[in-house]
Amino acid sequence: MMQGNIGIALSGGGIRAMVFHLGLFHWLAENGLFEQIRRISSVSGASLCVGMIYAHNNLKWPASEEFLATTMPSIKNALQHDLQSAALTRLIASPRYWNKKPNIIAKTLESRWGVHGSLSQLAGNAIWYVNCTTYETGKRFRFSKESMGDYAIGYVENPDIPLSEVMAASAGFPILIGPYSLKTGNYNWTPSWYSKADWHPPDTPQLHLWDGGVYDNFGLESVYKMDDGGSLSDGVDFLIISSASVSIGQLTRKKGMSARNLVRILEISMDQVAALRSRNVMDFIKRTGKGMYVKIGNSAEKIALESNCSNELTAQLVNQCLSTEQAIQAMSFPTTLKKPNESDCQILLRHGYEVADCTYRCYKKTGG
């Protein structure tokens, strides 16, 4: 299997992304690779996924066997509760929170999905980076156990903030959910090396944090550097990118002022940023073999054909895995927080597992 330390970048995509990435983690655990994971960077729905892994393993990054035996079954049980419906019920009961929807989501994560504890309590060898976008600066706002902030506004060391609020902030998609409000006065801010010369403490009482996908839907910067042809972050020997995002496709514009039109403009911008980053990191993986790219919607047949693997392996994978139509079905699950039905959940989990397995087996000599 893979040698050295693993860094993972996980895209957003609501519940679709969460369950698909759980399938990837299932594959990693079955191959005894949890112990090699050193950095995890997540966006939006992926932050829900990783947060649940911590929350359902007593706030510690699990070993492979722990994940398979207890963590994964506990998460699957929690997913029986519909996060979106429960959050809407809370919102109707407390309309004063209409402009604070991430706070409602955080409370629902606690009550329905069993999320507990704070960022400062996380334990284990893996470092988790949760990505948001700072409205005030337009930069990536990063949460981790060691610090939170962005390079323009400064950082807070060892932040004590509920895990549920960190997860909800990362999932705060503009317009549909809105920003998470972080009160700056509650923390002691220090400058980054970049802004140290002319830095001053935040002069706004609140920072507004959007979905990390607005800045980068892969959260790459914590595991991969795009400069000079690309390189892995310190302490990372092998990179796994898991993308549960989908093509924006064609859409007819609605007449007049519509939230759908505003969302569409944002989606176009995010899609272009993702495409540029994908091309950069895929070029690195192909040149070095130090990574693999797991993409929702890729059937076993497509992966095998594009990798030029043997006819024998192609036939084996196509026979064992979901069909092309089922892979498309998984990719077509909407970007919402609504609970998937049992069939969709099983397909998404299986698809995440199979895409990881097929990609590794077809490209393991060269990366891909």
GROMACS .gro file of N, CA and C in nm, residues 5 42 52 64 67 90 108 145 161 184 187 232 247 296 299-300 352:
model
   51
    5ASN      N    1   0.360   0.933   0.514
    5ASN     CA    2   0.247   1.007   0.571
    5ASN      C    3   0.150   1.054   0.463
   42SER      N    4  -1.058   2.009   0.504
   42SER     CA    5  -1.196   1.985   0.463
   42SER      C    6  -1.271   2.115   0.436
   52MET      N    7  -1.774   1.450   1.236
   52MET     CA    8  -1.848   1.335   1.289
   52MET      C    9  -1.754   1.221   1.329
   64SER      N   10  -0.754   0.245   1.249
   64SER     CA   11  -0.832   0.181   1.142
   64SER      C   12  -0.938   0.087   1.198
   67PHE      N   13  -1.227   0.268   1.371
   67PHE     CA   14  -1.320   0.330   1.277
   67PHE      C   15  -1.419   0.226   1.224
   90ARG      N   16  -3.625   2.407   1.408
   90ARG     CA   17  -3.568   2.498   1.507
   90ARG      C   18  -3.581   2.643   1.462
  108THR      N   19  -2.832   2.192   1.601
  108THR     CA   20  -2.892   2.069   1.550
  108THR      C   21  -2.788   1.958   1.540
  145LYS      N   22  -0.678   2.288   1.568
  145LYS     CA   23  -0.660   2.285   1.713
  145LYS      C   24  -0.556   2.389   1.756
  161ILE      N   25  -1.342   2.678   2.093
  161ILE     CA   26  -1.467   2.703   2.022
  161ILE      C   27  -1.537   2.570   1.998
  184THR      N   28  -1.494   3.889   1.747
  184THR     CA   29  -1.349   3.904   1.756
  184THR      C   30  -1.302   3.938   1.898
  187TYR      N   31  -1.141   3.688   2.169
  187TYR     CA   32  -1.013   3.619   2.148
  187TYR      C   33  -0.897   3.716   2.143
  232LEU      N   34   0.415   1.896  -0.201
  232LEU     CA   35   0.337   1.856  -0.085
  232LEU      C   36   0.378   1.938   0.037
  247SER      N   37  -2.032   1.903  -1.176
  247SER     CA   38  -2.033   2.006  -1.280
  247SER      C   39  -2.159   2.090  -1.268
  296ILE      N   40  -1.617   1.174  -0.755
  296ILE     CA   41  -1.753   1.121  -0.761
  296ILE      C   42  -1.802   1.118  -0.905
  299SER      N   43  -1.711   0.595  -1.279
  299SER     CA   44  -1.742   0.453  -1.267
  299SER      C   45  -1.614   0.370  -1.278
  300ALA      N   46  -1.622   0.245  -1.237
  300ALA     CA   47  -1.507   0.155  -1.251
  300ALA      C   48  -1.464   0.145  -1.396
  352GLY      N   49  -1.807   0.592  -0.291
  352GLY     CA   50  -1.685   0.650  -0.238
  352GLY      C   51  -1.578   0.545  -0.216
   0.00000   0.00000   0.00000
